[in-house]
Amino acid sequence: SRRGAPLPTLRKYQLNGIASRLEKAYALPEEKQAEEAPSSFTRDTLSSPAAIAAFIDSVQDKPCAIHATPTHLTVACDGVCHEIVLAYDMLSDGMSPEEAWQALTPLFAAPLYVHDGKRLWHTLKDMGLPLPSYAWDTMLGAYLINPQEKNYALSHFECDDASGVLSLAARQKTLLLTVGGCRVLARDWG
C-alpha cells in the first residue's frame, strides 16, 4: 500500500515534525477499511462472454469496480478480482476489447468504482456502448486528498487492477469522511 508514500519524502528533507503530525492526523481506522473492501482478493480469469454473463449474474447489487489499461481489463466484486483475457492481435488468445466491453454492459446498471472515469467514458462512447454511472472515481479522490500530486496513476497508490480501485476507494472515503471540511460529501455516503 502506498498510503504513507509522501512521508518518506518529508523525512528525507528532515521535516519529521510535519510527517509525524500527518501520520497522526490521517491514520485510518483499520476496522473501517476491512468493512468496506476485502483486505485481499482472490484472482480469477474470465475468458468468454458466457463467463462474464455468469459473473454478472452472481454479483447483482454488490459494489463492483472496473479498471482498464491499454492491455488489461479487470473487474472486482465480492472479494474476487477477475481478469478478462483480451486479444489485441490475431495471434493472442481471448476476446476482442469490443466483445469484452459489450459483455460487461449489464454491469453498468449499478454505479461502478473506477479510476480515471473520463478515459473509460471516452472508451465506451467511442465503441457506441452505454455509459455507466460512477459510485466513486479514485483518480478524483486522489486529487481531492492531494491536489499537488505529480502522478495520479492507479499504480502510484495501489495495485493496478480493479481490486486496487476498490481498496483505494475505501481508504479515500474513510480519509475524506474523517478529515474536516467534507461534511457535504458525507451526506451522499450515509
mmCIF file of C-alpha atoms in Angstrom:
data_model
loop_
_atom_site.group_PDB
_atom_site.id
_atom_site.type_symbol
_atom_site.label_atom_id
_atom_site.label_comp_id
_atom_site.label_asym_id
_atom_site.label_seq_id
_atom_site.Cartn_x
_atom_site.Cartn_y
_atom_site.Cartn_z
ATOM 1 C CA SER A 1 0.000 0.000 0.000
ATOM 2 C CA ARG A 2 1.237 3.476 -0.794
ATOM 3 C CA ARG A 3 -0.829 5.313 1.821
ATOM 4 C CA GLY A 4 2.319 6.632 3.520
ATOM 5 C CA ALA A 5 4.221 7.415 0.300
ATOM 6 C CA PRO A 6 4.675 11.189 0.968
ATOM 7 C CA LEU A 7 6.039 10.557 4.485
ATOM 8 C CA PRO A 8 9.477 9.236 3.434
ATOM 9 C CA THR A 9 9.909 12.337 1.270
ATOM 10 C CA LEU A 10 9.106 14.603 4.228
ATOM 11 C CA ARG A 11 11.570 12.678 6.388
ATOM 12 C CA LYS A 12 14.210 12.864 3.642
ATOM 13 C CA TYR A 13 14.074 16.656 3.853
ATOM 14 C CA GLN A 14 14.129 16.465 7.679
ATOM 15 C CA LEU A 15 10.514 17.563 8.062
ATOM 16 C CA ASN A 16 9.922 14.938 10.733
ATOM 17 C CA GLY A 17 7.531 17.055 12.800
ATOM 18 C CA ILE A 18 5.203 17.572 9.847
ATOM 19 C CA ALA A 19 5.442 13.888 8.909
ATOM 20 C CA SER A 20 4.548 12.818 12.457
ATOM 21 C CA ARG A 21 1.562 15.170 12.603
ATOM 22 C CA LEU A 22 0.340 13.912 9.224
ATOM 23 C CA GLU A 23 0.666 10.295 10.352
ATOM 24 C CA LYS A 24 -1.453 11.017 13.414
ATOM 25 C CA ALA A 25 -3.999 13.202 11.597
ATOM 26 C CA TYR A 26 -4.538 10.832 8.684
ATOM 27 C CA ALA A 27 -4.307 7.486 10.454
ATOM 28 C CA LEU A 28 -7.214 5.438 9.186
ATOM 29 C CA PRO A 29 -9.155 3.139 11.462
ATOM 30 C CA GLU A 30 -8.227 -0.368 10.261
ATOM 31 C CA GLU A 31 -11.588 -1.892 11.205
ATOM 32 C CA LYS A 32 -13.400 0.593 8.934
ATOM 33 C CA GLN A 33 -11.177 -0.353 5.988
ATOM 34 C CA ALA A 34 -11.873 -4.046 6.491
ATOM 35 C CA GLU A 35 -15.630 -3.424 6.358
ATOM 36 C CA GLU A 36 -15.556 -1.597 3.060
ATOM 37 C CA ALA A 37 -13.030 -3.551 0.969
ATOM 38 C CA PRO A 38 -11.624 -7.040 1.370
ATOM 39 C CA SER A 39 -8.015 -6.975 2.538
ATOM 40 C CA SER A 40 -7.072 -9.491 -0.133
ATOM 41 C CA PHE A 41 -8.751 -10.550 -3.326
ATOM 42 C CA THR A 42 -8.706 -13.951 -4.925
ATOM 43 C CA ARG A 43 -7.801 -13.936 -8.614
ATOM 44 C CA ASP A 44 -9.776 -15.452 -11.448
ATOM 45 C CA THR A 45 -9.941 -15.237 -15.229
ATOM 46 C CA LEU A 46 -12.967 -14.655 -17.428
ATOM 47 C CA SER A 47 -12.261 -15.796 -20.977
ATOM 48 C CA SER A 48 -15.646 -15.748 -22.726
ATOM 49 C CA PRO A 49 -18.816 -13.660 -22.900
ATOM 50 C CA ALA A 50 -20.681 -16.559 -21.226
ATOM 51 C CA ALA A 51 -18.255 -16.499 -18.280
ATOM 52 C CA ILE A 52 -18.706 -12.720 -17.980
ATOM 53 C CA ALA A 53 -22.510 -13.112 -18.023
ATOM 54 C CA ALA A 54 -22.352 -15.764 -15.269
ATOM 55 C CA PHE A 55 -20.128 -13.463 -13.190
ATOM 56 C CA ILE A 56 -22.524 -10.514 -13.619
ATOM 57 C CA ASP A 57 -25.494 -12.678 -12.587
ATOM 58 C CA SER A 58 -23.657 -13.701 -9.407
ATOM 59 C CA VAL A 59 -22.821 -10.154 -8.259
ATOM 60 C CA GLN A 60 -26.060 -8.239 -8.735
ATOM 61 C CA ASP A 61 -26.489 -5.386 -6.234
ATOM 62 C CA LYS A 62 -22.897 -5.636 -4.950
ATOM 63 C CA PRO A 63 -20.338 -2.844 -5.360
ATOM 64 C CA CYS A 64 -18.074 -3.590 -8.314
ATOM 65 C CA ALA A 65 -15.038 -1.901 -9.818
ATOM 66 C CA ILE A 66 -13.762 -1.871 -13.382
ATOM 67 C CA HIS A 67 -10.248 -0.927 -14.392
ATOM 68 C CA ALA A 68 -8.926 -0.839 -17.931
ATOM 69 C CA THR A 69 -5.421 -0.282 -19.225
ATOM 70 C CA PRO A 70 -4.409 -0.496 -22.880
ATOM 71 C CA THR A 71 -3.589 -4.197 -22.425
ATOM 72 C CA HIS A 72 -5.701 -5.409 -19.468
ATOM 73 C CA LEU A 73 -9.290 -5.296 -18.313
ATOM 74 C CA THR A 74 -10.188 -6.275 -14.744
ATOM 75 C CA VAL A 75 -13.405 -6.383 -12.747
ATOM 76 C CA ALA A 76 -13.506 -6.773 -8.948
ATOM 77 C CA CYS A 77 -16.502 -7.564 -6.826
ATOM 78 C CA ASP A 78 -17.271 -9.509 -3.675
ATOM 79 C CA GLY A 79 -13.623 -10.283 -2.858
ATOM 80 C CA VAL A 80 -12.693 -11.624 -6.302
ATOM 81 C CA CYS A 81 -10.704 -9.802 -8.979
ATOM 82 C CA HIS A 82 -11.379 -11.140 -12.468
ATOM 83 C CA GLU A 83 -9.013 -10.521 -15.344
ATOM 84 C CA ILE A 84 -10.725 -10.558 -18.707
ATOM 85 C CA VAL A 85 -8.453 -12.079 -21.306
ATOM 86 C CA LEU A 86 -8.158 -9.708 -24.255
ATOM 87 C CA ALA A 87 -6.807 -10.393 -27.731
ATOM 88 C CA TYR A 88 -5.218 -7.376 -29.338
ATOM 89 C CA ASP A 89 -3.956 -9.188 -32.403
ATOM 90 C CA MET A 90 -4.776 -12.312 -34.396
ATOM 91 C CA LEU A 91 -2.194 -14.446 -32.587
ATOM 92 C CA SER A 92 -3.256 -13.899 -28.986
ATOM 93 C CA ASP A 93 -5.996 -15.763 -27.140
ATOM 94 C CA GLY A 94 -9.025 -14.021 -25.699
ATOM 95 C CA MET A 95 -11.846 -11.727 -26.700
ATOM 96 C CA SER A 96 -11.537 -8.503 -28.616
ATOM 97 C CA PRO A 97 -11.807 -5.420 -26.381
ATOM 98 C CA GLU A 98 -15.115 -4.528 -28.064
ATOM 99 C CA GLU A 99 -16.535 -8.013 -27.363
ATOM 100 C CA ALA A 100 -15.428 -7.846 -23.704
ATOM 101 C CA TRP A 101 -16.925 -4.384 -23.148
ATOM 102 C CA GLN A 102 -20.163 -5.453 -24.839
ATOM 103 C CA ALA A 103 -20.388 -8.461 -22.499
ATOM 104 C CA LEU A 104 -19.829 -6.153 -19.492
ATOM 105 C CA THR A 105 -22.644 -3.703 -20.327
ATOM 106 C CA PRO A 106 -25.212 -5.370 -17.976
ATOM 107 C CA LEU A 107 -22.840 -4.484 -15.115
ATOM 108 C CA PHE A 108 -23.387 -0.788 -15.957
ATOM 109 C CA ALA A 109 -26.889 -0.891 -14.425
ATOM 110 C CA ALA A 110 -25.387 -0.141 -10.989
ATOM 111 C CA PRO A 111 -22.843 2.617 -10.218
ATOM 112 C CA LEU A 112 -19.244 1.415 -10.573
ATOM 113 C CA TYR A 113 -15.986 2.191 -8.823
ATOM 114 C CA VAL A 114 -13.415 3.313 -11.384
ATOM 115 C CA HIS A 115 -10.057 5.011 -11.756
ATOM 116 C CA ASP A 116 -9.985 7.701 -14.437
ATOM 117 C CA GLY A 117 -13.668 7.591 -15.275
ATOM 118 C CA LYS A 118 -13.242 10.190 -18.004
ATOM 119 C CA ARG A 119 -10.951 7.886 -20.006
ATOM 120 C CA LEU A 120 -13.377 4.996 -19.501
ATOM 121 C CA TRP A 121 -16.291 7.195 -20.573
ATOM 122 C CA HIS A 122 -14.484 8.117 -23.832
ATOM 123 C CA THR A 123 -13.550 4.466 -24.499
ATOM 124 C CA LEU A 124 -17.157 3.324 -24.158
ATOM 125 C CA LYS A 125 -18.524 6.295 -26.098
ATOM 126 C CA ASP A 126 -16.134 5.582 -28.995
ATOM 127 C CA MET A 127 -17.448 1.985 -29.107
ATOM 128 C CA GLY A 128 -21.064 3.180 -29.078
ATOM 129 C CA LEU A 129 -21.774 1.414 -25.776
ATOM 130 C CA PRO A 130 -23.980 2.674 -22.918
ATOM 131 C CA LEU A 131 -22.223 4.809 -20.349
ATOM 132 C CA PRO A 132 -22.183 3.698 -16.697
ATOM 133 C CA SER A 133 -22.653 5.908 -13.678
ATOM 134 C CA TYR A 134 -19.856 6.029 -11.138
ATOM 135 C CA ALA A 135 -20.080 5.343 -7.426
ATOM 136 C CA TRP A 136 -16.541 6.672 -6.987
ATOM 137 C CA ASP A 137 -13.607 7.707 -9.183
ATOM 138 C CA THR A 138 -10.351 7.093 -7.325
ATOM 139 C CA MET A 139 -8.443 9.490 -9.574
ATOM 140 C CA LEU A 140 -10.734 12.326 -8.490
ATOM 141 C CA GLY A 141 -10.494 11.106 -4.892
ATOM 142 C CA ALA A 142 -6.696 11.255 -5.108
ATOM 143 C CA TYR A 143 -6.952 14.828 -6.371
ATOM 144 C CA LEU A 144 -9.291 15.801 -3.516
ATOM 145 C CA ILE A 145 -6.802 14.420 -0.998
ATOM 146 C CA ASN A 146 -3.695 15.919 -2.602
ATOM 147 C CA PRO A 147 -4.183 18.375 -5.496
ATOM 148 C CA GLN A 148 -0.401 18.787 -5.833
ATOM 149 C CA GLU A 149 0.308 15.112 -6.537
ATOM 150 C CA LYS A 150 2.593 14.673 -9.557
ATOM 151 C CA ASN A 151 1.221 11.299 -10.651
ATOM 152 C CA TYR A 152 -2.383 10.126 -10.359
ATOM 153 C CA ALA A 153 -1.872 6.717 -11.993
ATOM 154 C CA LEU A 154 -3.521 3.925 -10.001
ATOM 155 C CA SER A 155 -0.189 2.098 -9.739
ATOM 156 C CA HIS A 156 1.137 5.080 -7.774
ATOM 157 C CA PHE A 157 -1.381 4.395 -4.968
ATOM 158 C CA GLU A 158 -2.443 0.749 -5.155
ATOM 159 C CA CYS A 159 -2.161 -2.356 -7.343
ATOM 160 C CA ASP A 160 -3.019 -1.577 -10.953
ATOM 161 C CA ASP A 161 -6.278 -3.521 -11.294
ATOM 162 C CA ALA A 162 -9.916 -3.359 -10.212
ATOM 163 C CA SER A 163 -9.131 -4.734 -6.737
ATOM 164 C CA GLY A 164 -6.815 -1.744 -6.272
ATOM 165 C CA VAL A 165 -9.686 0.557 -7.239
ATOM 166 C CA LEU A 166 -11.965 -0.909 -4.549
ATOM 167 C CA SER A 167 -9.240 -0.842 -1.877
ATOM 168 C CA LEU A 168 -8.203 2.712 -2.705
ATOM 169 C CA ALA A 169 -11.825 3.925 -2.825
ATOM 170 C CA ALA A 170 -12.470 2.534 0.663
ATOM 171 C CA ARG A 171 -9.367 4.283 2.054
ATOM 172 C CA GLN A 172 -10.183 7.554 0.293
ATOM 173 C CA LYS A 173 -13.775 7.623 1.540
ATOM 174 C CA THR A 174 -12.650 6.923 5.087
ATOM 175 C CA LEU A 175 -9.984 9.612 4.896
ATOM 176 C CA LEU A 176 -12.299 12.231 3.416
ATOM 177 C CA LEU A 177 -15.006 11.473 5.972
ATOM 178 C CA THR A 178 -12.626 11.689 8.939
ATOM 179 C CA VAL A 179 -10.931 14.911 7.857
ATOM 180 C CA GLY A 180 -12.878 18.143 8.487
ATOM 181 C CA GLY A 181 -14.462 20.021 5.623
ATOM 182 C CA CYS A 182 -16.135 17.082 3.904
ATOM 183 C CA ARG A 183 -19.478 17.123 5.692
ATOM 184 C CA VAL A 184 -21.371 17.679 2.398
ATOM 185 C CA LEU A 185 -19.814 14.536 0.888
ATOM 186 C CA ALA A 186 -20.724 12.543 3.986
ATOM 187 C CA ARG A 187 -24.447 13.025 3.313
ATOM 188 C CA ASP A 188 -24.127 11.197 -0.015
ATOM 189 C CA TRP A 189 -22.318 8.201 1.513
ATOM 190 C CA GLY A 190 -24.631 7.831 4.526
#
